[in-house]
mmCIF file with all atom_site columns, C-alpha atoms in Angstrom:
data_model
loop_
_atom_site.group_PDB
_atom_site.id
_atom_site.type_symbol
_atom_site.label_atom_id
_atom_site.label_alt_id
_atom_site.label_comp_id
_atom_site.label_asym_id
_atom_site.label_entity_id
_atom_site.label_seq_id
_atom_site.pdbx_PDB_ins_code
_atom_site.Cartn_x
_atom_site.Cartn_y
_atom_site.Cartn_z
_atom_site.occupancy
_atom_site.B_iso_or_equiv
_atom_site.pdbx_formal_charge
_atom_site.auth_seq_id
_atom_site.auth_comp_id
_atom_site.auth_asym_id
_atom_site.auth_atom_id
_atom_site.pdbx_PDB_model_num
ATOM 1   C CA . MET A 1 1   ? -10.421 -2.612  -29.392 1.00 0.00 ? 1   MET A CA 1
ATOM 2   C CA . GLN A 1 2   ? -11.675 -2.342  -25.816 1.00 0.00 ? 2   GLN A CA 1
ATOM 3   C CA . LYS A 1 3   ? -9.219  -2.939  -22.998 1.00 0.00 ? 3   LYS A CA 1
ATOM 4   C CA . THR A 1 4   ? -9.873  -5.918  -20.738 1.00 0.00 ? 4   THR A CA 1
ATOM 5   C CA . THR A 1 5   ? -9.913  -5.460  -16.982 1.00 0.00 ? 5   THR A CA 1
ATOM 6   C CA . ALA A 1 6   ? -9.837  -7.920  -14.090 1.00 0.00 ? 6   ALA A CA 1
ATOM 7   C CA . ILE A 1 7   ? -11.024 -6.828  -10.662 1.00 0.00 ? 7   ILE A CA 1
ATOM 8   C CA . VAL A 1 8   ? -9.516  -9.221  -8.120  1.00 0.00 ? 8   VAL A CA 1
ATOM 9   C CA . GLY A 1 9   ? -10.637 -9.367  -4.492  1.00 0.00 ? 9   GLY A CA 1
ATOM 10  C CA . ALA A 1 10  ? -7.721  -10.914 -2.593  1.00 0.00 ? 10  ALA A CA 1
ATOM 11  C CA . GLY A 1 11  ? -7.652  -12.216 0.950   1.00 0.00 ? 11  GLY A CA 1
ATOM 12  C CA . THR A 1 12  ? -8.779  -14.910 3.303   1.00 0.00 ? 12  THR A CA 1
ATOM 13  C CA . ILE A 1 13  ? -12.299 -14.416 4.651   1.00 0.00 ? 13  ILE A CA 1
ATOM 14  C CA . ILE A 1 14  ? -11.794 -16.635 7.710   1.00 0.00 ? 14  ILE A CA 1
ATOM 15  C CA . PHE A 1 15  ? -9.241  -14.207 9.199   1.00 0.00 ? 15  PHE A CA 1
ATOM 16  C CA . LYS A 1 16  ? -11.468 -11.204 10.024  1.00 0.00 ? 16  LYS A CA 1
ATOM 17  C CA . ASP A 1 17  ? -10.207 -8.082  8.159   1.00 0.00 ? 17  ASP A CA 1
ATOM 18  C CA . GLU A 1 18  ? -8.123  -10.223 5.806   1.00 0.00 ? 18  GLU A CA 1
ATOM 19  C CA . GLY A 1 19  ? -11.311 -10.821 3.798   1.00 0.00 ? 19  GLY A CA 1
ATOM 20  C CA . VAL A 1 20  ? -12.059 -7.154  3.016   1.00 0.00 ? 20  VAL A CA 1
ATOM 21  C CA . GLY A 1 21  ? -10.785 -7.425  -0.583  1.00 0.00 ? 21  GLY A CA 1
ATOM 22  C CA . VAL A 1 22  ? -12.992 -10.432 -1.279  1.00 0.00 ? 22  VAL A CA 1
ATOM 23  C CA . TYR A 1 23  ? -15.997 -8.647  0.247   1.00 0.00 ? 23  TYR A CA 1
ATOM 24  C CA . ALA A 1 24  ? -15.295 -5.496  -1.789  1.00 0.00 ? 24  ALA A CA 1
ATOM 25  C CA . GLN A 1 25  ? -15.069 -7.466  -5.043  1.00 0.00 ? 25  GLN A CA 1
ATOM 26  C CA . ARG A 1 26  ? -18.387 -9.194  -4.272  1.00 0.00 ? 26  ARG A CA 1
ATOM 27  C CA . TYR A 1 27  ? -19.926 -5.843  -3.286  1.00 0.00 ? 27  TYR A CA 1
ATOM 28  C CA . LEU A 1 28  ? -18.968 -4.428  -6.694  1.00 0.00 ? 28  LEU A CA 1
ATOM 29  C CA . GLU A 1 29  ? -20.347 -7.536  -8.419  1.00 0.00 ? 29  GLU A CA 1
ATOM 30  C CA . GLU A 1 30  ? -23.644 -7.345  -6.542  1.00 0.00 ? 30  GLU A CA 1
ATOM 31  C CA . ASN A 1 31  ? -24.167 -3.585  -6.863  1.00 0.00 ? 31  ASN A CA 1
ATOM 32  C CA . TYR A 1 32  ? -22.704 -2.608  -10.250 1.00 0.00 ? 32  TYR A CA 1
ATOM 33  C CA . LEU A 1 33  ? -23.022 -3.725  -13.855 1.00 0.00 ? 33  LEU A CA 1
ATOM 34  C CA . PHE A 1 34  ? -19.826 -4.026  -15.885 1.00 0.00 ? 34  PHE A CA 1
ATOM 35  C CA . GLY A 1 35  ? -19.277 -4.686  -19.558 1.00 0.00 ? 35  GLY A CA 1
ATOM 36  C CA . GLU A 1 36  ? -18.101 -7.960  -21.061 1.00 0.00 ? 36  GLU A CA 1
ATOM 37  C CA . ASP A 1 37  ? -14.550 -6.577  -21.038 1.00 0.00 ? 37  ASP A CA 1
ATOM 38  C CA . VAL A 1 38  ? -14.504 -6.758  -17.204 1.00 0.00 ? 38  VAL A CA 1
ATOM 39  C CA . THR A 1 39  ? -13.938 -9.932  -15.201 1.00 0.00 ? 39  THR A CA 1
ATOM 40  C CA . LEU A 1 40  ? -14.662 -9.931  -11.467 1.00 0.00 ? 40  LEU A CA 1
ATOM 41  C CA . VAL A 1 41  ? -12.565 -12.466 -9.578  1.00 0.00 ? 41  VAL A CA 1
ATOM 42  C CA . ASP A 1 42  ? -13.020 -13.786 -6.055  1.00 0.00 ? 42  ASP A CA 1
ATOM 43  C CA . GLY A 1 43  ? -9.265  -14.067 -5.729  1.00 0.00 ? 43  GLY A CA 1
ATOM 44  C CA . GLY A 1 44  ? -8.974  -15.439 -2.230  1.00 0.00 ? 44  GLY A CA 1
ATOM 45  C CA . VAL A 1 45  ? -5.357  -16.544 -2.214  1.00 0.00 ? 45  VAL A CA 1
ATOM 46  C CA . LEU A 1 46  ? -4.736  -17.168 -5.913  1.00 0.00 ? 46  LEU A CA 1
ATOM 47  C CA . GLY A 1 47  ? -0.947  -17.351 -5.855  1.00 0.00 ? 47  GLY A CA 1
ATOM 48  C CA . PHE A 1 48  ? 0.471   -18.415 -9.204  1.00 0.00 ? 48  PHE A CA 1
ATOM 49  C CA . GLN A 1 49  ? -2.940  -18.119 -10.862 1.00 0.00 ? 49  GLN A CA 1
ATOM 50  C CA . LEU A 1 50  ? -2.482  -14.339 -10.635 1.00 0.00 ? 50  LEU A CA 1
ATOM 51  C CA . MET A 1 51  ? 0.009   -14.652 -13.506 1.00 0.00 ? 51  MET A CA 1
ATOM 52  C CA . THR A 1 52  ? -2.897  -15.317 -15.872 1.00 0.00 ? 52  THR A CA 1
ATOM 53  C CA . TYR A 1 53  ? -4.513  -12.001 -15.011 1.00 0.00 ? 53  TYR A CA 1
ATOM 54  C CA . TYR A 1 54  ? -1.229  -10.075 -15.033 1.00 0.00 ? 54  TYR A CA 1
ATOM 55  C CA . SER A 1 55  ? -0.263  -11.401 -18.457 1.00 0.00 ? 55  SER A CA 1
ATOM 56  C CA . GLU A 1 56  ? -3.608  -11.760 -20.282 1.00 0.00 ? 56  GLU A CA 1
ATOM 57  C CA . TYR A 1 57  ? -5.479  -8.604  -19.221 1.00 0.00 ? 57  TYR A CA 1
ATOM 58  C CA . ASP A 1 58  ? -4.780  -4.959  -20.010 1.00 0.00 ? 58  ASP A CA 1
ATOM 59  C CA . ASN A 1 59  ? -5.704  -3.742  -16.521 1.00 0.00 ? 59  ASN A CA 1
ATOM 60  C CA . VAL A 1 60  ? -5.809  -5.529  -13.167 1.00 0.00 ? 60  VAL A CA 1
ATOM 61  C CA . LEU A 1 61  ? -7.232  -3.926  -10.053 1.00 0.00 ? 61  LEU A CA 1
ATOM 62  C CA . ILE A 1 62  ? -6.462  -5.788  -6.832  1.00 0.00 ? 62  ILE A CA 1
ATOM 63  C CA . LEU A 1 63  ? -8.548  -5.081  -3.733  1.00 0.00 ? 63  LEU A CA 1
ATOM 64  C CA . ASP A 1 64  ? -6.729  -6.206  -0.617  1.00 0.00 ? 64  ASP A CA 1
ATOM 65  C CA . THR A 1 65  ? -5.432  -5.471  2.833   1.00 0.00 ? 65  THR A CA 1
ATOM 66  C CA . ILE A 1 66  ? -2.071  -3.746  2.907   1.00 0.00 ? 66  ILE A CA 1
ATOM 67  C CA . SER A 1 67  ? 0.432   -4.029  5.736   1.00 0.00 ? 67  SER A CA 1
ATOM 68  C CA . MET A 1 68  ? 1.651   -0.502  6.308   1.00 0.00 ? 68  MET A CA 1
ATOM 69  C CA . ASP A 1 69  ? 2.739   1.266   9.456   1.00 0.00 ? 69  ASP A CA 1
ATOM 70  C CA . ASP A 1 70  ? -0.411  3.363   9.597   1.00 0.00 ? 70  ASP A CA 1
ATOM 71  C CA . LYS A 1 71  ? -3.778  3.551   11.346  1.00 0.00 ? 71  LYS A CA 1
ATOM 72  C CA . ALA A 1 72  ? -6.246  0.717   10.699  1.00 0.00 ? 72  ALA A CA 1
ATOM 73  C CA . GLY A 1 73  ? -8.625  1.785   7.951   1.00 0.00 ? 73  GLY A CA 1
ATOM 74  C CA . SER A 1 74  ? -6.063  3.911   6.099   1.00 0.00 ? 74  SER A CA 1
ATOM 75  C CA . ILE A 1 75  ? -6.529  3.410   2.360   1.00 0.00 ? 75  ILE A CA 1
ATOM 76  C CA . TYR A 1 76  ? -3.764  3.316   -0.234  1.00 0.00 ? 76  TYR A CA 1
ATOM 77  C CA . SER A 1 77  ? -4.039  3.369   -3.999  1.00 0.00 ? 77  SER A CA 1
ATOM 78  C CA . ILE A 1 78  ? -0.741  2.104   -5.381  1.00 0.00 ? 78  ILE A CA 1
ATOM 79  C CA . PRO A 1 79  ? 0.398   1.287   -8.930  1.00 0.00 ? 79  PRO A CA 1
ATOM 80  C CA . ALA A 1 80  ? 2.340   -1.958  -9.287  1.00 0.00 ? 80  ALA A CA 1
ATOM 81  C CA . ASP A 1 81  ? 5.660   -0.296  -10.094 1.00 0.00 ? 81  ASP A CA 1
ATOM 82  C CA . GLU A 1 82  ? 5.562   1.499   -6.736  1.00 0.00 ? 82  GLU A CA 1
ATOM 83  C CA . LEU A 1 83  ? 4.409   -1.655  -4.976  1.00 0.00 ? 83  LEU A CA 1
ATOM 84  C CA . LEU A 1 84  ? 7.476   -3.569  -6.131  1.00 0.00 ? 84  LEU A CA 1
ATOM 85  C CA . GLY A 1 85  ? 9.617   -1.189  -4.090  1.00 0.00 ? 85  GLY A CA 1
ATOM 86  C CA . LEU A 1 86  ? 7.547   -1.566  -0.911  1.00 0.00 ? 86  LEU A CA 1
ATOM 87  C CA . GLY A 1 87  ? 9.169   -4.407  0.990   1.00 0.00 ? 87  GLY A CA 1
ATOM 88  C CA . SER A 1 88  ? 6.993   -3.596  4.010   1.00 0.00 ? 88  SER A CA 1
ATOM 89  C CA . TYR A 1 89  ? 3.879   -4.542  2.024   1.00 0.00 ? 89  TYR A CA 1
ATOM 90  C CA . LYS A 1 90  ? 4.774   -8.236  2.073   1.00 0.00 ? 90  LYS A CA 1
ATOM 91  C CA . GLN A 1 91  ? 3.567   -9.273  5.511   1.00 0.00 ? 91  GLN A CA 1
ATOM 92  C CA . ASN A 1 92  ? 1.323   -12.271 4.972   1.00 0.00 ? 92  ASN A CA 1
ATOM 93  C CA . ALA A 1 93  ? 1.282   -15.187 2.555   1.00 0.00 ? 93  ALA A CA 1
ATOM 94  C CA . HIS A 1 94  ? -1.049  -13.766 -0.090  1.00 0.00 ? 94  HIS A CA 1
ATOM 95  C CA . GLU A 1 95  ? 0.689   -10.368 -0.052  1.00 0.00 ? 95  GLU A CA 1
ATOM 96  C CA . VAL A 1 96  ? 3.956   -12.164 -0.790  1.00 0.00 ? 96  VAL A CA 1
ATOM 97  C CA . GLU A 1 97  ? 2.287   -14.065 -3.656  1.00 0.00 ? 97  GLU A CA 1
ATOM 98  C CA . ILE A 1 98  ? 0.877   -10.879 -5.204  1.00 0.00 ? 98  ILE A CA 1
ATOM 99  C CA . VAL A 1 99  ? 4.250   -9.137  -5.214  1.00 0.00 ? 99  VAL A CA 1
ATOM 100 C CA . GLU A 1 100 ? 6.177   -12.230 -6.324  1.00 0.00 ? 100 GLU A CA 1
ATOM 101 C CA . MET A 1 101 ? 3.830   -12.711 -9.281  1.00 0.00 ? 101 MET A CA 1
ATOM 102 C CA . LEU A 1 102 ? 4.267   -9.020  -10.163 1.00 0.00 ? 102 LEU A CA 1
ATOM 103 C CA . GLU A 1 103 ? 8.041   -9.439  -10.087 1.00 0.00 ? 103 GLU A CA 1
ATOM 104 C CA . ILE A 1 104 ? 7.909   -12.518 -12.315 1.00 0.00 ? 104 ILE A CA 1
ATOM 105 C CA . CYS A 1 105 ? 5.399   -11.017 -14.754 1.00 0.00 ? 105 CYS A CA 1
ATOM 106 C CA . SER A 1 106 ? 7.347   -7.769  -15.044 1.00 0.00 ? 106 SER A CA 1
ATOM 107 C CA . LEU A 1 107 ? 9.875   -9.822  -17.043 1.00 0.00 ? 107 LEU A CA 1
ATOM 108 C CA . LEU A 1 108 ? 7.258   -10.972 -19.580 1.00 0.00 ? 108 LEU A CA 1
ATOM 109 C CA . ASP A 1 109 ? 6.587   -9.343  -22.948 1.00 0.00 ? 109 ASP A CA 1
ATOM 110 C CA . LYS A 1 110 ? 3.065   -8.313  -21.934 1.00 0.00 ? 110 LYS A CA 1
ATOM 111 C CA . MET A 1 111 ? 2.227   -7.106  -18.470 1.00 0.00 ? 111 MET A CA 1
ATOM 112 C CA . ALA A 1 112 ? -1.083  -5.598  -17.385 1.00 0.00 ? 112 ALA A CA 1
ATOM 113 C CA . ASN A 1 113 ? -1.390  -2.186  -15.840 1.00 0.00 ? 113 ASN A CA 1
ATOM 114 C CA . VAL A 1 114 ? -1.709  -3.497  -12.257 1.00 0.00 ? 114 VAL A CA 1
ATOM 115 C CA . HIS A 1 115 ? -2.987  -1.314  -9.447  1.00 0.00 ? 115 HIS A CA 1
ATOM 116 C CA . ILE A 1 116 ? -3.738  -2.142  -5.809  1.00 0.00 ? 116 ILE A CA 1
ATOM 117 C CA . VAL A 1 117 ? -6.309  -0.445  -3.633  1.00 0.00 ? 117 VAL A CA 1
ATOM 118 C CA . GLY A 1 118 ? -5.402  -1.574  -0.152  1.00 0.00 ? 118 GLY A CA 1
ATOM 119 C CA . ILE A 1 119 ? -6.684  -0.906  3.333   1.00 0.00 ? 119 ILE A CA 1
ATOM 120 C CA . VAL A 1 120 ? -4.660  -1.263  6.525   1.00 0.00 ? 120 VAL A CA 1
ATOM 121 C CA . PRO A 1 121 ? -6.333  -4.011  8.590   1.00 0.00 ? 121 PRO A CA 1
ATOM 122 C CA . LYS A 1 122 ? -6.844  -4.011  12.343  1.00 0.00 ? 122 LYS A CA 1
ATOM 123 C CA . ASP A 1 123 ? -7.160  -7.777  12.893  1.00 0.00 ? 123 ASP A CA 1
ATOM 124 C CA . ILE A 1 124 ? -5.988  -10.463 10.462  1.00 0.00 ? 124 ILE A CA 1
ATOM 125 C CA . GLU A 1 125 ? -5.412  -13.135 13.091  1.00 0.00 ? 125 GLU A CA 1
ATOM 126 C CA . SER A 1 126 ? -8.824  -13.782 14.652  1.00 0.00 ? 126 SER A CA 1
ATOM 127 C CA . VAL A 1 127 ? -10.657 -16.647 13.013  1.00 0.00 ? 127 VAL A CA 1
ATOM 128 C CA . GLU A 1 128 ? -14.021 -15.100 12.203  1.00 0.00 ? 128 GLU A CA 1
ATOM 129 C CA . ILE A 1 129 ? -15.905 -14.303 9.011   1.00 0.00 ? 129 ILE A CA 1
ATOM 130 C CA . ASP A 1 130 ? -16.521 -10.594 9.595   1.00 0.00 ? 130 ASP A CA 1
ATOM 131 C CA . LEU A 1 131 ? -14.739 -7.239  9.694   1.00 0.00 ? 131 LEU A CA 1
ATOM 132 C CA . THR A 1 132 ? -13.655 -5.132  12.656  1.00 0.00 ? 132 THR A CA 1
ATOM 133 C CA . SER A 1 133 ? -15.605 -1.947  13.295  1.00 0.00 ? 133 SER A CA 1
ATOM 134 C CA . ASP A 1 134 ? -12.590 0.110   12.098  1.00 0.00 ? 134 ASP A CA 1
ATOM 135 C CA . ILE A 1 135 ? -12.701 -1.529  8.662   1.00 0.00 ? 135 ILE A CA 1
ATOM 136 C CA . ARG A 1 136 ? -16.509 -1.531  8.479   1.00 0.00 ? 136 ARG A CA 1
ATOM 137 C CA . LEU A 1 137 ? -16.467 2.244   9.018   1.00 0.00 ? 137 LEU A CA 1
ATOM 138 C CA . LYS A 1 138 ? -14.064 2.663   6.071   1.00 0.00 ? 138 LYS A CA 1
ATOM 139 C CA . PHE A 1 139 ? -15.599 0.054   3.752   1.00 0.00 ? 139 PHE A CA 1
ATOM 140 C CA . ASP A 1 140 ? -17.612 2.545   1.651   1.00 0.00 ? 140 ASP A CA 1
ATOM 141 C CA . GLU A 1 141 ? -14.512 4.708   1.230   1.00 0.00 ? 141 GLU A CA 1
ATOM 142 C CA . PHE A 1 142 ? -12.527 1.601   0.235   1.00 0.00 ? 142 PHE A CA 1
ATOM 143 C CA . VAL A 1 143 ? -15.103 0.761   -2.447  1.00 0.00 ? 143 VAL A CA 1
ATOM 144 C CA . SER A 1 144 ? -15.182 4.403   -3.597  1.00 0.00 ? 144 SER A CA 1
ATOM 145 C CA . SER A 1 145 ? -11.393 4.330   -3.988  1.00 0.00 ? 145 SER A CA 1
ATOM 146 C CA . ALA A 1 146 ? -11.738 1.211   -6.153  1.00 0.00 ? 146 ALA A CA 1
ATOM 147 C CA . LEU A 1 147 ? -14.381 2.910   -8.303  1.00 0.00 ? 147 LEU A CA 1
ATOM 148 C CA . LYS A 1 148 ? -12.151 5.989   -8.701  1.00 0.00 ? 148 LYS A CA 1
ATOM 149 C CA . GLN A 1 149 ? -9.333  3.754   -9.920  1.00 0.00 ? 149 GLN A CA 1
ATOM 150 C CA . LEU A 1 150 ? -11.693 2.033   -12.365 1.00 0.00 ? 150 LEU A CA 1
ATOM 151 C CA . ASP A 1 151 ? -12.639 5.505   -13.659 1.00 0.00 ? 151 ASP A CA 1
ATOM 152 C CA . ILE A 1 152 ? -8.943  6.280   -14.197 1.00 0.00 ? 152 ILE A CA 1
ATOM 153 C CA . MET A 1 153 ? -8.559  2.956   -16.042 1.00 0.00 ? 153 MET A CA 1
ATOM 154 C CA . GLY A 1 154 ? -11.490 3.910   -18.293 1.00 0.00 ? 154 GLY A CA 1
ATOM 155 C CA . VAL A 1 155 ? -13.743 1.117   -17.051 1.00 0.00 ? 155 VAL A CA 1
ATOM 156 C CA . ALA A 1 156 ? -17.458 1.764   -17.561 1.00 0.00 ? 156 ALA A CA 1
ATOM 157 C CA . TYR A 1 157 ? -19.972 0.641   -14.948 1.00 0.00 ? 157 TYR A CA 1
ATOM 158 C CA . THR A 1 158 ? -23.467 1.495   -13.809 1.00 0.00 ? 158 THR A CA 1
ATOM 159 C CA . LYS A 1 159 ? -25.084 1.145   -10.434 1.00 0.00 ? 159 LYS A CA 1
ATOM 160 C CA . LYS A 1 160 ? -27.781 -1.534  -10.197 1.00 0.00 ? 160 LYS A CA 1
ATOM 161 C CA . ASP A 1 161 ? -31.244 -0.663  -8.915  1.00 0.00 ? 161 ASP A CA 1
ATOM 162 C CA . LYS A 1 162 ? -31.133 -3.443  -6.323  1.00 0.00 ? 162 LYS A CA 1
ATOM 163 C CA . TYR A 1 163 ? -28.717 -2.716  -3.457  1.00 0.00 ? 163 TYR A CA 1
ATOM 164 C CA . THR A 1 164 ? -26.823 -5.378  -1.490  1.00 0.00 ? 164 THR A CA 1
ATOM 165 C CA . ASN A 1 165 ? -25.198 -4.053  1.684   1.00 0.00 ? 165 ASN A CA 1
ATOM 166 C CA . LEU A 1 166 ? -21.990 -5.155  3.409   1.00 0.00 ? 166 LEU A CA 1
ATOM 167 C CA . ASP A 1 167 ? -23.798 -7.279  6.013   1.00 0.00 ? 167 ASP A CA 1
ATOM 168 C CA . GLU A 1 168 ? -25.550 -9.206  3.230   1.00 0.00 ? 168 GLU A CA 1
ATOM 169 C CA . ILE A 1 169 ? -22.191 -9.744  1.483   1.00 0.00 ? 169 ILE A CA 1
ATOM 170 C CA . ILE A 1 170 ? -20.558 -11.088 4.650   1.00 0.00 ? 170 ILE A CA 1
ATOM 171 C CA . ASN A 1 171 ? -23.624 -13.286 5.242   1.00 0.00 ? 171 ASN A CA 1
ATOM 172 C CA . ILE A 1 172 ? -23.111 -14.861 1.809   1.00 0.00 ? 172 ILE A CA 1
ATOM 173 C CA . TYR A 1 173 ? -19.651 -16.011 2.916   1.00 0.00 ? 173 TYR A CA 1
ATOM 174 C CA . SER A 1 174 ? -20.807 -17.000 6.413   1.00 0.00 ? 174 SER A CA 1
ATOM 175 C CA . ASN A 1 175 ? -23.401 -19.334 4.900   1.00 0.00 ? 175 ASN A CA 1
ATOM 176 C CA . PRO A 1 176 ? -21.784 -21.410 2.133   1.00 0.00 ? 176 PRO A CA 1
ATOM 177 C CA . GLN A 1 177 ? -25.170 -22.708 0.944   1.00 0.00 ? 177 GLN A CA 1
ATOM 178 C CA . LEU A 1 178 ? -25.956 -19.122 -0.168  1.00 0.00 ? 178 LEU A CA 1
ATOM 179 C CA . LEU A 1 179 ? -22.864 -19.174 -2.425  1.00 0.00 ? 179 LEU A CA 1
ATOM 180 C CA . ARG A 1 180 ? -24.125 -22.327 -4.111  1.00 0.00 ? 180 ARG A CA 1
ATOM 181 C CA . GLU A 1 181 ? -27.515 -20.688 -4.708  1.00 0.00 ? 181 GLU A CA 1
ATOM 182 C CA . LEU A 1 182 ? -26.006 -17.647 -6.477  1.00 0.00 ? 182 LEU A CA 1
#
């Protein structure tokens, strides 16, 4: 039986770099083909709905910002069991929700193998649908780190012939009518 995997892009696109996880998830969806055993989720700020993924899937990969005392654009790949010990990670509302749901689900009979690929943001306060230049410069590396983790999880994917770049992804979110057309 094939393992099921959820790829969750977490964050809030209206707060500049806070949306990088959502953009990365959409980038993967637009540029790669995954099998039926993979679910791509525009997680935004899911909160309690994360429990469904943590308890019903075998693997969960969360793409998100991570609040660490490090240079903007630094990328971390952290398994959930290590994340539970990182109190400094919980800096904004959705980070708190992710960790709280992990703590609750760790008590359940079945818990997914949860992994976070996070990037240290530069600006999560400005109200703008975009990314800072620091995060834009590291976006490809962020996506590559996610793909490496999917490889480790045994998730198969292939690159699509048609390429959608980061600016096109951000434009989709800047123009809500484009989302409805997809």
